[in-house]
Amino acid sequence: MATQKLQVGRALSVIPSDNCEVPFPAVNASGINDSFSPFKLVDTTQTFITKNIQVGDIVYNTTNFLGSVVTKVDSETTLSLANNIFGGPTKDYTIYAGGNNDGAVLYIGGSGDLRVQTVGGDVVTFYGISGGQFLPVKVLRVLSTTSASYILALW
């Protein structure tokens, strides 16, 4: 009898979001925003243009567990975002290259319902997922109505 093996090379903790895809873990920049302006990421220590941050890149606010997409690179120190994910200064963030996710399988650490968008564009809810399980479905997005927790995306 054959046994299926899941062998992955990369992993990322997922922030459920209706606003952005699960990013492939290719980090372009990270830091702490040092000023607050709605729908902006402002970090005067960064060089976003030099680091080739682009429209469509994905920003995770890792302090408040929120995600958004870059809509404009305003300057070396300021990005415009699709959503207001920074409610004030001193929030940790990570920026990932957008458009690199061809689908990830998920590991669900905490029980609950899991609402996802698949690589085929289907939006489905998996009800009553037990913690400690893998979801062998190629996923682009984990939606915010998900109640399962400790989710890892695996490639």
Tab-separated table of C-alpha atoms in Angstrom:
chain	number	residue	atom	x	y	z
A	1	MET	CA	0.000	0.000	0.000
A	2	ALA	CA	1.383	3.411	-0.989
A	3	THR	CA	1.767	6.201	1.526
A	4	GLN	CA	1.470	9.866	0.636
A	5	LYS	CA	4.245	12.080	2.024
A	6	LEU	CA	3.991	15.818	2.356
A	7	GLN	CA	7.418	17.324	1.833
A	8	VAL	CA	7.688	21.080	2.049
A	9	GLY	CA	10.563	23.473	1.814
A	10	ARG	CA	9.006	26.734	3.030
A	11	ALA	CA	6.442	27.743	5.662
A	12	LEU	CA	4.737	30.915	6.871
A	13	SER	CA	2.334	31.755	9.703
A	14	VAL	CA	-0.904	32.865	8.062
A	15	ILE	CA	-2.770	36.049	8.926
A	16	PRO	CA	-6.383	35.496	7.778
A	17	SER	CA	-7.410	38.415	5.565
A	18	ASP	CA	-10.067	39.227	2.992
A	19	ASN	CA	-7.679	41.841	1.589
A	20	CYS	CA	-4.615	39.917	0.492
A	21	GLU	CA	-3.365	36.515	-0.543
A	22	VAL	CA	-1.178	34.364	1.649
A	23	PRO	CA	2.281	35.540	0.583
A	24	PHE	CA	5.054	33.167	-0.397
A	25	PRO	CA	7.700	33.720	2.318
A	26	ALA	CA	10.092	35.833	0.238
A	27	VAL	CA	10.739	38.802	2.548
A	28	ASN	CA	11.525	42.089	0.786
A	29	ALA	CA	11.639	44.309	3.866
A	30	SER	CA	10.698	44.403	7.526
A	31	GLY	CA	10.766	46.910	10.327
A	32	ILE	CA	8.628	49.065	12.609
A	33	ASN	CA	6.447	51.899	11.349
A	34	ASP	CA	7.516	55.085	13.091
A	35	SER	CA	4.663	57.384	12.111
A	36	PHE	CA	0.938	56.971	11.522
A	37	SER	CA	-1.047	58.091	8.511
A	38	PRO	CA	-4.237	56.242	7.465
A	39	PHE	CA	-3.757	53.715	4.641
A	40	LYS	CA	0.023	54.265	4.756
A	41	LEU	CA	3.114	52.482	5.959
A	42	VAL	CA	5.664	55.075	7.044
A	43	ASP	CA	9.144	54.020	8.140
A	44	THR	CA	11.835	56.697	7.941
A	45	THR	CA	14.581	54.082	8.313
A	46	GLN	CA	13.561	52.217	5.138
A	47	THR	CA	14.468	52.491	1.452
A	48	PHE	CA	11.374	51.003	-0.212
A	49	ILE	CA	12.280	52.104	-3.761
A	50	THR	CA	15.855	50.852	-3.449
A	51	LYS	CA	14.548	47.523	-2.087
A	52	ASN	CA	12.267	47.263	-5.135
A	53	ILE	CA	8.996	47.214	-3.190
A	54	GLN	CA	6.222	47.181	-5.787
A	55	VAL	CA	2.501	47.647	-6.184
A	56	GLY	CA	0.924	44.296	-5.321
A	57	ASP	CA	3.437	43.366	-2.637
A	58	ILE	CA	1.859	42.131	0.588
A	59	VAL	CA	2.320	43.838	3.958
A	60	TYR	CA	1.727	41.966	7.207
A	61	ASN	CA	1.294	44.022	10.375
A	62	THR	CA	2.681	41.347	12.682
A	63	THR	CA	1.819	43.266	15.863
A	64	ASN	CA	-1.952	43.334	15.223
A	65	PHE	CA	-2.088	40.392	12.763
A	66	LEU	CA	-3.506	42.310	9.798
A	67	GLY	CA	-2.629	42.192	6.111
A	68	SER	CA	-2.889	44.508	3.112
A	69	VAL	CA	-1.535	45.106	-0.379
A	70	VAL	CA	0.742	47.934	-1.568
A	71	THR	CA	-1.205	50.221	-3.921
A	72	LYS	CA	1.519	52.834	-4.472
A	73	VAL	CA	5.179	53.336	-3.622
A	74	ASP	CA	5.068	56.988	-2.545
A	75	SER	CA	8.729	57.417	-1.619
A	76	GLU	CA	11.708	55.629	-0.107
A	77	THR	CA	9.996	55.819	3.297
A	78	THR	CA	6.238	55.685	2.551
A	79	LEU	CA	3.886	53.140	0.974
A	80	SER	CA	0.165	53.486	0.246
A	81	LEU	CA	-1.917	50.460	1.253
A	82	ALA	CA	-5.316	49.129	0.202
A	83	ASN	CA	-6.406	48.848	3.840
A	84	ASN	CA	-5.741	50.762	7.020
A	85	ILE	CA	-3.801	48.093	8.948
A	86	PHE	CA	-1.711	50.427	11.137
A	87	GLY	CA	-3.752	52.144	13.858
A	88	GLY	CA	-0.739	54.007	15.161
A	89	PRO	CA	3.070	53.970	15.195
A	90	THR	CA	5.447	51.287	16.483
A	91	LYS	CA	3.847	48.278	14.786
A	92	ASP	CA	6.104	45.509	13.466
A	93	TYR	CA	5.653	44.693	9.786
A	94	THR	CA	6.983	42.417	7.070
A	95	ILE	CA	6.677	43.003	3.313
A	96	TYR	CA	6.523	40.008	0.987
A	97	ALA	CA	6.718	39.925	-2.791
A	98	GLY	CA	3.187	39.751	-4.181
A	99	GLY	CA	2.035	37.402	-6.907
A	100	ASN	CA	4.396	34.580	-5.919
A	101	ASN	CA	1.839	32.217	-4.366
A	102	ASP	CA	0.841	29.412	-6.713
A	103	GLY	CA	-1.079	27.799	-3.873
A	104	ALA	CA	-0.091	26.509	-0.476
A	105	VAL	CA	-1.324	23.571	1.549
A	106	LEU	CA	-2.253	24.446	5.106
A	107	TYR	CA	-1.523	23.045	8.532
A	108	ILE	CA	-4.230	23.945	11.058
A	109	GLY	CA	-2.975	23.972	14.642
A	110	GLY	CA	-6.161	25.089	16.419
A	111	SER	CA	-9.670	23.726	15.819
A	112	GLY	CA	-12.428	25.681	14.091
A	113	ASP	CA	-13.919	26.527	10.723
A	114	LEU	CA	-11.627	27.428	7.837
A	115	ARG	CA	-12.828	29.673	4.994
A	116	VAL	CA	-10.442	29.835	2.037
A	117	GLN	CA	-10.097	30.839	-1.590
A	118	THR	CA	-8.556	28.056	-3.662
A	119	VAL	CA	-6.174	28.498	-6.598
A	120	GLY	CA	-9.174	27.853	-8.861
A	121	GLY	CA	-10.990	30.858	-7.365
A	122	ASP	CA	-13.512	28.871	-5.337
A	123	VAL	CA	-14.436	30.267	-1.918
A	124	VAL	CA	-15.304	27.423	0.432
A	125	THR	CA	-15.672	26.789	4.152
A	126	PHE	CA	-14.321	23.663	5.796
A	127	TYR	CA	-16.409	23.226	8.935
A	128	GLY	CA	-15.183	21.642	12.144
A	129	ILE	CA	-11.514	21.222	11.273
A	130	SER	CA	-9.676	19.591	14.176
A	131	GLY	CA	-6.383	21.020	15.321
A	132	GLY	CA	-3.266	19.232	14.144
A	133	GLN	CA	-4.503	18.548	10.610
A	134	PHE	CA	-3.231	19.289	7.127
A	135	LEU	CA	-5.584	20.619	4.455
A	136	PRO	CA	-4.417	19.121	1.139
A	137	VAL	CA	-6.038	21.863	-0.969
A	138	LYS	CA	-4.024	24.497	-2.841
A	139	VAL	CA	-5.041	27.771	-1.168
A	140	LEU	CA	-4.437	31.392	-2.202
A	141	ARG	CA	-6.223	33.162	0.636
A	142	VAL	CA	-7.409	32.382	4.169
A	143	LEU	CA	-10.410	34.617	4.809
A	144	SER	CA	-11.011	36.648	7.966
A	145	THR	CA	-14.174	34.711	8.957
A	146	THR	CA	-11.934	31.729	9.741
A	147	SER	CA	-12.179	30.621	13.368
A	148	ALA	CA	-9.420	27.985	13.168
A	149	SER	CA	-6.098	29.204	14.547
A	150	TYR	CA	-2.346	28.680	14.356
A	151	ILE	CA	-2.468	28.206	10.589
A	152	LEU	CA	0.712	27.583	8.612
A	153	ALA	CA	1.008	27.843	4.830
A	154	LEU	CA	3.373	25.254	3.388
A	155	TRP	CA	5.120	25.111	-0.006
